[in-house]
PDB file of N, CA and C in Angstrom:
ATOM      1  N   MET A  91     112.645 109.886 113.716  1.00  0.00           N
ATOM      2  CA  MET A  91     113.844 109.500 112.999  1.00  0.00           C
ATOM      3  C   MET A  91     114.623 110.764 112.625  1.00  0.00           C
ATOM      4  N   THR A  92     115.915 110.781 112.929  1.00  0.00           N
ATOM      5  CA  THR A  92     116.725 111.954 112.620  1.00  0.00           C
ATOM      6  C   THR A  92     117.442 111.783 111.297  1.00  0.00           C
ATOM      7  N   LYS A  93     117.580 112.869 110.609  1.00  0.00           N
ATOM      8  CA  LYS A  93     118.275 112.878 109.332  1.00  0.00           C
ATOM      9  C   LYS A  93     119.770 112.992 109.600  1.00  0.00           C
ATOM     10  N   GLU A  94     120.571 112.163 108.928  1.00  0.00           N
ATOM     11  CA  GLU A  94     122.015 112.222 109.106  1.00  0.00           C
ATOM     12  C   GLU A  94     122.544 113.501 108.456  1.00  0.00           C
ATOM     13  N   THR A  95     123.316 114.257 109.227  1.00  0.00           N
ATOM     14  CA  THR A  95     123.815 115.533 108.725  1.00  0.00           C
ATOM     15  C   THR A  95     125.307 115.519 108.450  1.00  0.00           C
ATOM     16  N   LEU A  96     125.982 114.445 108.864  1.00  0.00           N
ATOM     17  CA  LEU A  96     127.423 114.345 108.660  1.00  0.00           C
ATOM     18  C   LEU A  96     127.762 112.969 108.124  1.00  0.00           C
ATOM     19  N   PHE A  97     128.555 112.949 107.088  1.00  0.00           N
ATOM     20  CA  PHE A  97     129.017 111.696 106.511  1.00  0.00           C
ATOM     21  C   PHE A  97     130.524 111.627 106.667  1.00  0.00           C
ATOM     22  N   VAL A  98     131.014 110.462 107.061  1.00  0.00           N
ATOM     23  CA  VAL A  98     132.442 110.250 107.267  1.00  0.00           C
ATOM     24  C   VAL A  98     132.882 109.121 106.344  1.00  0.00           C
ATOM     25  N   ASP A  99     133.753 109.439 105.406  1.00  0.00           N
ATOM     26  CA  ASP A  99     134.296 108.448 104.484  1.00  0.00           C
ATOM     27  C   ASP A  99     135.739 108.183 104.891  1.00  0.00           C
ATOM     28  N   LEU A 100     136.038 106.950 105.281  1.00  0.00           N
ATOM     29  CA  LEU A 100     137.377 106.591 105.739  1.00  0.00           C
ATOM     30  C   LEU A 100     138.094 105.748 104.693  1.00  0.00           C
ATOM     31  N   ALA A 101     139.377 106.004 104.538  1.00  0.00           N
ATOM     32  CA  ALA A 101     140.218 105.218 103.629  1.00  0.00           C
ATOM     33  C   ALA A 101     141.641 105.203 104.179  1.00  0.00           C
ATOM     34  N   VAL A 102     142.327 104.081 103.972  1.00  0.00           N
ATOM     35  CA  VAL A 102     143.726 103.965 104.385  1.00  0.00           C
ATOM     36  C   VAL A 102     144.561 103.798 103.134  1.00  0.00           C
ATOM     37  N   LYS A 103     145.590 104.634 103.025  1.00  0.00           N
ATOM     38  CA  LYS A 103     146.497 104.560 101.883  1.00  0.00           C
ATOM     39  C   LYS A 103     147.896 104.917 102.358  1.00  0.00           C
ATOM     40  N   GLU A 104     148.837 104.047 102.089  1.00  0.00           N
ATOM     41  CA  GLU A 104     150.244 104.274 102.429  1.00  0.00           C
ATOM     42  C   GLU A 104     150.426 104.680 103.889  1.00  0.00           C
ATOM     43  N   ASP A 105     149.814 103.945 104.797  1.00  0.00           N
ATOM     44  CA  ASP A 105     149.915 104.141 106.242  1.00  0.00           C
ATOM     45  C   ASP A 105     149.368 105.490 106.719  1.00  0.00           C
ATOM     46  N   VAL A 106     148.415 106.040 105.953  1.00  0.00           N
ATOM     47  CA  VAL A 106     147.719 107.261 106.353  1.00  0.00           C
ATOM     48  C   VAL A 106     146.219 106.958 106.356  1.00  0.00           C
ATOM     49  N   LEU A 107     145.568 107.258 107.472  1.00  0.00           N
ATOM     50  CA  LEU A 107     144.114 107.133 107.555  1.00  0.00           C
ATOM     51  C   LEU A 107     143.523 108.481 107.157  1.00  0.00           C
ATOM     52  N   HIS A 108     142.693 108.471 106.124  1.00  0.00           N
ATOM     53  CA  HIS A 108     142.039 109.688 105.636  1.00  0.00           C
ATOM     54  C   HIS A 108     140.574 109.655 106.046  1.00  0.00           C
ATOM     55  N   ALA A 109     140.104 110.739 106.642  1.00  0.00           N
ATOM     56  CA  ALA A 109     138.694 110.884 106.987  1.00  0.00           C
ATOM     57  C   ALA A 109     138.159 112.099 106.247  1.00  0.00           C
ATOM     58  N   ALA A 110     137.321 111.864 105.253  1.00  0.00           N
ATOM     59  CA  ALA A 110     136.688 112.950 104.512  1.00  0.00           C
ATOM     60  C   ALA A 110     135.317 113.193 105.141  1.00  0.00           C
ATOM     61  N   LEU A 111     135.134 114.385 105.683  1.00  0.00           N
ATOM     62  CA  LEU A 111     133.880 114.740 106.339  1.00  0.00           C
ATOM     63  C   LEU A 111     133.030 115.580 105.399  1.00  0.00           C
ATOM     64  N   SER A 112     131.741 115.277 105.333  1.00  0.00           N
ATOM     65  CA  SER A 112     130.811 116.018 104.475  1.00  0.00           C
ATOM     66  C   SER A 112     129.555 116.330 105.268  1.00  0.00           C
ATOM     67  N   GLY A 113     129.165 117.592 105.235  1.00  0.00           N
ATOM     68  CA  GLY A 113     127.926 117.988 105.885  1.00  0.00           C
ATOM     69  C   GLY A 113     128.162 118.911 107.057  1.00  0.00           C
ATOM     70  N   GLU A 114     127.369 118.711 108.114  1.00  0.00           N
ATOM     71  CA  GLU A 114     127.401 119.589 109.281  1.00  0.00           C
ATOM     72  C   GLU A 114     127.896 118.824 110.505  1.00  0.00           C
ATOM     73  N   ILE A 115     128.869 119.409 111.203  1.00  0.00           N
ATOM     74  CA  ILE A 115     129.362 118.809 112.440  1.00  0.00           C
ATOM     75  C   ILE A 115     128.743 119.583 113.597  1.00  0.00           C
ATOM     76  N   ASP A 116     127.809 118.920 114.271  1.00  0.00           N
ATOM     77  CA  ASP A 116     127.154 119.533 115.437  1.00  0.00           C
ATOM     78  C   ASP A 116     126.989 118.480 116.517  1.00  0.00           C
ATOM     79  N   HIS A 117     126.316 118.835 117.601  1.00  0.00           N
ATOM     80  CA  HIS A 117     126.209 117.882 118.714  1.00  0.00           C
ATOM     81  C   HIS A 117     125.425 116.628 118.356  1.00  0.00           C
ATOM     82  N   HIS A 118     124.612 116.680 117.314  1.00  0.00           N
ATOM     83  CA  HIS A 118     123.858 115.507 116.882  1.00  0.00           C
ATOM     84  C   HIS A 118     124.729 114.531 116.104  1.00  0.00           C
ATOM     85  N   SER A 119     125.711 115.025 115.392  1.00  0.00           N
ATOM     86  CA  SER A 119     126.493 114.174 114.497  1.00  0.00           C
ATOM     87  C   SER A 119     127.893 113.842 115.000  1.00  0.00           C
ATOM     88  N   ALA A 120     128.411 114.604 115.938  1.00  0.00           N
ATOM     89  CA  ALA A 120     129.803 114.436 116.355  1.00  0.00           C
ATOM     90  C   ALA A 120     130.065 113.085 117.029  1.00  0.00           C
ATOM     91  N   GLY A 121     129.128 112.600 117.820  1.00  0.00           N
ATOM     92  CA  GLY A 121     129.341 111.343 118.541  1.00  0.00           C
ATOM     93  C   GLY A 121     129.546 110.152 117.629  1.00  0.00           C
ATOM     94  N   ALA A 122     128.684 110.005 116.635  1.00  0.00           N
ATOM     95  CA  ALA A 122     128.805 108.879 115.705  1.00  0.00           C
ATOM     96  C   ALA A 122     130.096 108.981 114.900  1.00  0.00           C
ATOM     97  N   ALA A 123     130.457 110.199 114.498  1.00  0.00           N
ATOM     98  CA  ALA A 123     131.705 110.391 113.753  1.00  0.00           C
ATOM     99  C   ALA A 123     132.895 110.017 114.624  1.00  0.00           C
ATOM    100  N   ARG A 124     132.866 110.426 115.872  1.00  0.00           N
ATOM    101  CA  ARG A 124     133.955 110.109 116.809  1.00  0.00           C
ATOM    102  C   ARG A 124     134.137 108.602 116.930  1.00  0.00           C
ATOM    103  N   GLU A 125     133.044 107.884 117.119  1.00  0.00           N
ATOM    104  CA  GLU A 125     133.117 106.432 117.265  1.00  0.00           C
ATOM    105  C   GLU A 125     133.699 105.765 116.020  1.00  0.00           C
ATOM    106  N   LYS A 126     133.262 106.204 114.865  1.00  0.00           N
ATOM    107  CA  LYS A 126     133.728 105.614 113.607  1.00  0.00           C
ATOM    108  C   LYS A 126     135.222 105.884 113.397  1.00  0.00           C
ATOM    109  N   ILE A 127     135.645 107.114 113.642  1.00  0.00           N
ATOM    110  CA  ILE A 127     137.043 107.481 113.446  1.00  0.00           C
ATOM    111  C   ILE A 127     137.935 106.779 114.468  1.00  0.00           C
ATOM    112  N   ASP A 128     137.531 106.780 115.731  1.00  0.00           N
ATOM    113  CA  ASP A 128     138.335 106.131 116.771  1.00  0.00           C
ATOM    114  C   ASP A 128     138.505 104.645 116.484  1.00  0.00           C
ATOM    115  N   ALA A 129     137.447 103.980 116.052  1.00  0.00           N
ATOM    116  CA  ALA A 129     137.531 102.555 115.733  1.00  0.00           C
ATOM    117  C   ALA A 129     138.575 102.317 114.640  1.00  0.00           C
ATOM    118  N   ALA A 130     138.586 103.179 113.627  1.00  0.00           N
ATOM    119  CA  ALA A 130     139.551 103.032 112.534  1.00  0.00           C
ATOM    120  C   ALA A 130     140.977 103.330 113.008  1.00  0.00           C
ATOM    121  N   LEU A 131     141.136 104.336 113.876  1.00  0.00           N
ATOM    122  CA  LEU A 131     142.470 104.643 114.396  1.00  0.00           C
ATOM    123  C   LEU A 131     143.036 103.452 115.166  1.00  0.00           C
ATOM    124  N   PHE A 132     142.217 102.816 116.002  1.00  0.00           N
ATOM    125  CA  PHE A 132     142.686 101.664 116.775  1.00  0.00           C
ATOM    126  C   PHE A 132     142.892 100.435 115.897  1.00  0.00           C
ATOM    127  N   LYS A 133     142.067 100.285 114.881  1.00  0.00           N
ATOM    128  CA  LYS A 133     142.194  99.123 113.995  1.00  0.00           C
ATOM    129  C   LYS A 133     143.458  99.202 113.143  1.00  0.00           C
ATOM    130  N   TYR A 134     143.704 100.366 112.522  1.00  0.00           N
ATOM    131  CA  TYR A 134     144.809 100.489 111.564  1.00  0.00           C
ATOM    132  C   TYR A 134     146.098 101.023 112.173  1.00  0.00           C
ATOM    133  N   ARG A 135     146.006 101.775 113.262  1.00  0.00           N
ATOM    134  CA  ARG A 135     147.182 102.394 113.892  1.00  0.00           C
ATOM    135  C   ARG A 135     148.129 102.985 112.841  1.00  0.00           C
ATOM    136  N   PRO A 136     147.627 103.968 112.079  1.00  0.00           N
ATOM    137  CA  PRO A 136     148.422 104.538 110.988  1.00  0.00           C
ATOM    138  C   PRO A 136     149.538 105.441 111.507  1.00  0.00           C
ATOM    139  N   ALA A 137     150.466 105.771 110.626  1.00  0.00           N
ATOM    140  CA  ALA A 137     151.533 106.722 110.971  1.00  0.00           C
ATOM    141  C   ALA A 137     150.992 108.143 110.973  1.00  0.00           C
ATOM    142  N   ALA A 138     149.974 108.388 110.154  1.00  0.00           N
ATOM    143  CA  ALA A 138     149.398 109.737 110.045  1.00  0.00           C
ATOM    144  C   ALA A 138     147.888 109.628 109.852  1.00  0.00           C
ATOM    145  N   PHE A 139     147.216 110.721 110.212  1.00  0.00           N
ATOM    146  CA  PHE A 139     145.765 110.801 110.087  1.00  0.00           C
ATOM    147  C   PHE A 139     145.421 112.153 109.502  1.00  0.00           C
ATOM    148  N   SER A 140     144.513 112.177 108.525  1.00  0.00           N
ATOM    149  CA  SER A 140     144.102 113.458 107.954  1.00  0.00           C
ATOM    150  C   SER A 140     142.582 113.592 107.982  1.00  0.00           C
ATOM    151  N   PHE A 141     142.152 114.804 108.348  1.00  0.00           N
ATOM    152  CA  PHE A 141     140.753 115.201 108.270  1.00  0.00           C
ATOM    153  C   PHE A 141     140.623 116.058 107.021  1.00  0.00           C
ATOM    154  N   ASP A 142     139.825 115.645 106.049  1.00  0.00           N
ATOM    155  CA  ASP A 142     139.525 116.498 104.906  1.00  0.00           C
ATOM    156  C   ASP A 142     138.228 117.233 105.225  1.00  0.00           C
ATOM    157  N   LEU A 143     138.338 118.536 105.419  1.00  0.00           N
ATOM    158  CA  LEU A 143     137.202 119.355 105.836  1.00  0.00           C
ATOM    159  C   LEU A 143     136.606 120.169 104.685  1.00  0.00           C
ATOM    160  N   SER A 144     137.004 119.867 103.460  1.00  0.00           N
ATOM    161  CA  SER A 144     136.581 120.684 102.320  1.00  0.00           C
ATOM    162  C   SER A 144     135.077 120.674 102.091  1.00  0.00           C
ATOM    163  N   ASN A 145     134.381 119.654 102.555  1.00  0.00           N
ATOM    164  CA  ASN A 145     132.933 119.574 102.354  1.00  0.00           C
ATOM    165  C   ASN A 145     132.137 119.761 103.639  1.00  0.00           C
ATOM    166  N   VAL A 146     132.754 120.388 104.637  1.00  0.00           N
ATOM    167  CA  VAL A 146     132.051 120.688 105.881  1.00  0.00           C
ATOM    168  C   VAL A 146     131.347 122.029 105.713  1.00  0.00           C
ATOM    169  N   ALA A 147     130.020 121.988 105.755  1.00  0.00           N
ATOM    170  CA  ALA A 147     129.221 123.192 105.546  1.00  0.00           C
ATOM    171  C   ALA A 147     129.050 124.006 106.822  1.00  0.00           C
ATOM    172  N   PHE A 148     129.095 123.328 107.974  1.00  0.00           N
ATOM    173  CA  PHE A 148     128.862 123.989 109.253  1.00  0.00           C
ATOM    174  C   PHE A 148     129.595 123.222 110.336  1.00  0.00           C
ATOM    175  N   MET A 149     130.139 123.953 111.303  1.00  0.00           N
ATOM    176  CA  MET A 149     130.777 123.322 112.439  1.00  0.00           C
ATOM    177  C   MET A 149     130.578 124.206 113.656  1.00  0.00           C
ATOM    178  N   ASP A 150     130.112 123.608 114.760  1.00  0.00           N
ATOM    179  CA  ASP A 150     129.991 124.356 116.010  1.00  0.00           C
ATOM    180  C   ASP A 150     131.037 123.835 116.992  1.00  0.00           C
ATOM    181  N   SER A 151     130.883 124.127 118.259  1.00  0.00           N
ATOM    182  CA  SER A 151     131.868 123.711 119.250  1.00  0.00           C
ATOM    183  C   SER A 151     131.973 122.190 119.350  1.00  0.00           C
ATOM    184  N   SER A 152     130.907 121.479 119.015  1.00  0.00           N
ATOM    185  CA  SER A 152     130.970 120.015 119.017  1.00  0.00           C
ATOM    186  C   SER A 152     131.928 119.515 117.949  1.00  0.00           C
ATOM    187  N   GLY A 153     131.968 120.214 116.829  1.00  0.00           N
ATOM    188  CA  GLY A 153     132.916 119.868 115.773  1.00  0.00           C
ATOM    189  C   GLY A 153     134.341 120.131 116.199  1.00  0.00           C
ATOM    190  N   LEU A 154     134.529 121.233 116.889  1.00  0.00           N
ATOM    191  CA  LEU A 154     135.846 121.549 117.420  1.00  0.00           C
ATOM    192  C   LEU A 154     136.266 120.462 118.415  1.00  0.00           C
ATOM    193  N   GLY A 155     135.341 120.054 119.266  1.00  0.00           N
ATOM    194  CA  GLY A 155     135.619 118.981 120.221  1.00  0.00           C
ATOM    195  C   GLY A 155     135.940 117.668 119.535  1.00  0.00           C
ATOM    196  N   LEU A 156     135.217 117.360 118.462  1.00  0.00           N
ATOM    197  CA  LEU A 156     135.487 116.148 117.685  1.00  0.00           C
ATOM    198  C   LEU A 156     136.928 116.169 117.188  1.00  0.00           C
ATOM    199  N   ILE A 157     137.320 117.270 116.597  1.00  0.00           N
ATOM    200  CA  ILE A 157     138.663 117.369 116.028  1.00  0.00           C
ATOM    201  C   ILE A 157     139.731 117.374 117.110  1.00  0.00           C
ATOM    202  N   LEU A 158     139.556 118.194 118.138  1.00  0.00           N
ATOM    203  CA  LEU A 158     140.566 118.266 119.195  1.00  0.00           C
ATOM    204  C   LEU A 158     140.695 116.943 119.946  1.00  0.00           C
ATOM    205  N   GLY A 159     139.609 116.247 120.133  1.00  0.00           N
ATOM    206  CA  GLY A 159     139.664 114.941 120.780  1.00  0.00           C
ATOM    207  C   GLY A 159     140.441 113.932 119.957  1.00  0.00           C
ATOM    208  N   ARG A 160     140.263 113.957 118.638  1.00  0.00           N
ATOM    209  CA  ARG A 160     141.011 113.045 117.775  1.00  0.00           C
ATOM    210  C   ARG A 160     142.488 113.429 117.743  1.00  0.00           C
ATOM    211  N   VAL A 161     142.763 114.737 117.772  1.00  0.00           N
ATOM    212  CA  VAL A 161     144.161 115.195 117.824  1.00  0.00           C
ATOM    213  C   VAL A 161     144.823 114.679 119.100  1.00  0.00           C
ATOM    214  N   ALA A 162     144.141 114.788 120.235  1.00  0.00           N
ATOM    215  CA  ALA A 162     144.695 114.315 121.507  1.00  0.00           C
ATOM    216  C   ALA A 162     144.921 112.802 121.479  1.00  0.00           C
ATOM    217  N   LEU A 163     143.964 112.062 120.938  1.00  0.00           N
ATOM    218  CA  LEU A 163     144.109 110.617 120.844  1.00  0.00           C
ATOM    219  C   LEU A 163     145.295 110.262 119.948  1.00  0.00           C
ATOM    220  N   CYS A 164     145.398 110.943 118.818  1.00  0.00           N
ATOM    221  CA  CYS A 164     146.506 110.676 117.896  1.00  0.00           C
ATOM    222  C   CYS A 164     147.846 111.004 118.543  1.00  0.00           C
ATOM    223  N   GLU A 165     147.880 112.067 119.328  1.00  0.00           N
ATOM    224  CA  GLU A 165     149.118 112.424 120.014  1.00  0.00           C
ATOM    225  C   GLU A 165     149.524 111.299 120.964  1.00  0.00           C
ATOM    226  N   GLU A 166     148.569 110.749 121.697  1.00  0.00           N
ATOM    227  CA  GLU A 166     148.851 109.628 122.601  1.00  0.00           C
ATOM    228  C   GLU A 166     149.365 108.407 121.849  1.00  0.00           C
ATOM    229  N   MET A 167     148.862 108.219 120.623  1.00  0.00           N
ATOM    230  CA  MET A 167     149.231 107.056 119.822  1.00  0.00           C
ATOM    231  C   MET A 167     150.454 107.305 118.943  1.00  0.00           C
ATOM    232  N   GLY A 168     150.992 108.526 118.958  1.00  0.00           N
ATOM    233  CA  GLY A 168     152.148 108.848 118.132  1.00  0.00           C
ATOM    234  C   GLY A 168     151.815 109.030 116.661  1.00  0.00           C
ATOM    235  N   ILE A 169     150.606 109.492 116.385  1.00  0.00           N
ATOM    236  CA  ILE A 169     150.125 109.671 115.011  1.00  0.00           C
ATOM    237  C   ILE A 169     150.084 111.159 114.681  1.00  0.00           C
ATOM    238  N   ALA A 170     150.729 111.555 113.597  1.00  0.00           N
ATOM    239  CA  ALA A 170     150.696 112.946 113.146  1.00  0.00           C
ATOM    240  C   ALA A 170     149.327 113.237 112.526  1.00  0.00           C
ATOM    241  N   VAL A 171     148.844 114.472 112.685  1.00  0.00           N
ATOM    242  CA  VAL A 171     147.507 114.838 112.199  1.00  0.00           C
ATOM    243  C   VAL A 171     147.603 116.035 111.251  1.00  0.00           C
ATOM    244  N   ARG A 172     146.813 115.958 110.165  1.00  0.00           N
ATOM    245  CA  ARG A 172     146.675 117.077 109.231  1.00  0.00           C
ATOM    246  C   ARG A 172     145.200 117.409 109.078  1.00  0.00           C
ATOM    247  N   LEU A 173     144.900 118.693 109.124  1.00  0.00           N
ATOM    248  CA  LEU A 173     143.553 119.187 108.833  1.00  0.00           C
ATOM    249  C   LEU A 173     143.606 119.799 107.449  1.00  0.00           C
ATOM    250  N   LEU A 174     142.854 119.254 106.527  1.00  0.00           N
ATOM    251  CA  LEU A 174     142.939 119.664 105.132  1.00  0.00           C
ATOM    252  C   LEU A 174     141.729 120.477 104.698  1.00  0.00           C
ATOM    253  N   HIS A 175     141.995 121.567 104.023  1.00  0.00           N
ATOM    254  CA  HIS A 175     140.994 122.377 103.325  1.00  0.00           C
ATOM    255  C   HIS A 175     139.847 122.911 104.191  1.00  0.00           C
ATOM    256  N   PRO A 176     140.138 123.432 105.379  1.00  0.00           N
ATOM    257  CA  PRO A 176     139.039 124.023 106.155  1.00  0.00           C
ATOM    258  C   PRO A 176     138.544 125.311 105.482  1.00  0.00           C
ATOM    259  N   SER A 177     137.260 125.567 105.562  1.00  0.00           N
ATOM    260  CA  SER A 177     136.683 126.792 105.001  1.00  0.00           C
ATOM    261  C   SER A 177     137.172 127.989 105.821  1.00  0.00           C
ATOM    262  N   PRO A 178     137.032 129.194 105.304  1.00  0.00           N
ATOM    263  CA  PRO A 178     137.423 130.378 106.080  1.00  0.00           C
ATOM    264  C   PRO A 178     136.707 130.446 107.436  1.00  0.00           C
ATOM    265  N   ARG A 179     135.446 130.066 107.490  1.00  0.00           N
ATOM    266  CA  ARG A 179     134.698 130.086 108.755  1.00  0.00           C
ATOM    267  C   ARG A 179     135.295 129.090 109.751  1.00  0.00           C
ATOM    268  N   VAL A 180     135.609 127.888 109.277  1.00  0.00           N
ATOM    269  CA  VAL A 180     136.199 126.870 110.144  1.00  0.00           C
ATOM    270  C   VAL A 180     137.603 127.293 110.576  1.00  0.00           C
ATOM    271  N   ARG A 181     138.363 127.901 109.664  1.00  0.00           N
ATOM    272  CA  ARG A 181     139.696 128.406 110.017  1.00  0.00           C
ATOM    273  C   ARG A 181     139.602 129.451 111.136  1.00  0.00           C
ATOM    274  N   LYS A 182     138.562 130.268 111.081  1.00  0.00           N
ATOM    275  CA  LYS A 182     138.370 131.285 112.112  1.00  0.00           C
ATOM    276  C   LYS A 182     138.107 130.628 113.473  1.00  0.00           C
ATOM    277  N   ILE A 183     137.299 129.586 113.483  1.00  0.00           N
ATOM    278  CA  ILE A 183     137.036 128.839 114.715  1.00  0.00           C
ATOM    279  C   ILE A 183     138.343 128.253 115.247  1.00  0.00           C
ATOM    280  N   PHE A 184     139.159 127.697 114.358  1.00  0.00           N
ATOM    281  CA  PHE A 184     140.455 127.136 114.766  1.00  0.00           C
ATOM    282  C   PHE A 184     141.354 128.217 115.355  1.00  0.00           C
ATOM    283  N   ALA A 185     141.376 129.390 114.728  1.00  0.00           N
ATOM    284  CA  ALA A 185     142.239 130.477 115.197  1.00  0.00           C
ATOM    285  C   ALA A 185     141.823 130.941 116.594  1.00  0.00           C
ATOM    286  N   VAL A 186     140.527 131.115 116.801  1.00  0.00           N
ATOM    287  CA  VAL A 186     140.035 131.557 118.101  1.00  0.00           C
ATOM    288  C   VAL A 186     140.366 130.522 119.178  1.00  0.00           C
ATOM    289  N   ALA A 187     140.290 129.246 118.831  1.00  0.00           N
ATOM    290  CA  ALA A 187     140.553 128.174 119.790  1.00  0.00           C
ATOM    291  C   ALA A 187     142.046 127.885 119.961  1.00  0.00           C
ATOM    292  N   GLY A 188     142.888 128.483 119.123  1.00  0.00           N
ATOM    293  CA  GLY A 188     144.327 128.249 119.225  1.00  0.00           C
ATOM    294  C   GLY A 188     144.772 126.913 118.656  1.00  0.00           C
ATOM    295  N   VAL A 189     143.968 126.344 117.788  1.00  0.00           N
ATOM    296  CA  VAL A 189     144.279 125.040 117.206  1.00  0.00           C
ATOM    297  C   VAL A 189     145.598 125.083 116.436  1.00  0.00           C
ATOM    298  N   ASP A 190     145.892 126.206 115.807  1.00  0.00           N
ATOM    299  CA  ASP A 190     147.111 126.314 115.004  1.00  0.00           C
ATOM    300  C   ASP A 190     148.385 126.247 115.842  1.00  0.00           C
ATOM    301  N   ARG A 191     148.274 126.325 117.158  1.00  0.00           N
ATOM    302  CA  ARG A 191     149.448 126.262 118.039  1.00  0.00           C
ATOM    303  C   ARG A 191     149.726 124.860 118.574  1.00  0.00           C
ATOM    304  N   ILE A 192     148.904 123.899 118.194  1.00  0.00           N
ATOM    305  CA  ILE A 192     149.077 122.532 118.680  1.00  0.00           C
ATOM    306  C   ILE A 192     150.180 121.858 117.891  1.00  0.00           C
ATOM    307  N   LYS A 193     151.178 121.314 118.622  1.00  0.00           N
ATOM    308  CA  LYS A 193     152.207 120.570 117.910  1.00  0.00           C
ATOM    309  C   LYS A 193     151.613 119.230 117.509  1.00  0.00           C
ATOM    310  N   ASN A 194     152.218 118.567 116.564  1.00  0.00           N
ATOM    311  CA  ASN A 194     151.739 117.302 116.018  1.00  0.00           C
ATOM    312  C   ASN A 194     150.516 117.526 115.115  1.00  0.00           C
ATOM    313  N   LEU A 195     150.256 118.783 114.747  1.00  0.00           N
ATOM    314  CA  LEU A 195     149.098 119.109 113.923  1.00  0.00           C
ATOM    315  C   LEU A 195     149.490 120.109 112.852  1.00  0.00           C
ATOM    316  N   THR A 196     149.075 119.827 111.625  1.00  0.00           N
ATOM    317  CA  THR A 196     149.311 120.709 110.499  1.00  0.00           C
ATOM    318  C   THR A 196     147.959 121.084 109.889  1.00  0.00           C
ATOM    319  N   ILE A 197     147.771 122.357 109.578  1.00  0.00           N
ATOM    320  CA  ILE A 197     146.560 122.801 108.891  1.00  0.00           C
ATOM    321  C   ILE A 197     146.969 123.224 107.477  1.00  0.00           C
ATOM    322  N   GLU A 198     146.359 122.601 106.481  1.00  0.00           N
ATOM    323  CA  GLU A 198     146.691 122.880 105.086  1.00  0.00           C
ATOM    324  C   GLU A 198     145.475 123.412 104.356  1.00  0.00           C
ATOM    325  N   ALA A 199     145.670 124.508 103.647  1.00  0.00           N
ATOM    326  CA  ALA A 199     144.575 125.115 102.880  1.00  0.00           C
ATOM    327  C   ALA A 199     144.295 124.289 101.688  1.00  0.00           C
TER     328      ALA A 199
END
């Protein structure tokens, strides 16, 4: 039995889907998070989507893939995306990957 390392809390308010992530985003946890978030995006079809990353303790390339995949899906659906409160380490990963250059995406400290 594997211990869950990532928790995803979803809420919709004023046509914005909020996903608060807590824990570690790695190859073990990214798939389940992706499924949960995608299901909510298709169900609610919000005008905007936000990832709250303030409680993410660790993120590897699987976490980057989780986020970039959701950004691409949101772009296809016409949904604006905000990444909220990434840690300095996560911001560094975003900078190296060029995430800050993606249109339709805002990163907020």
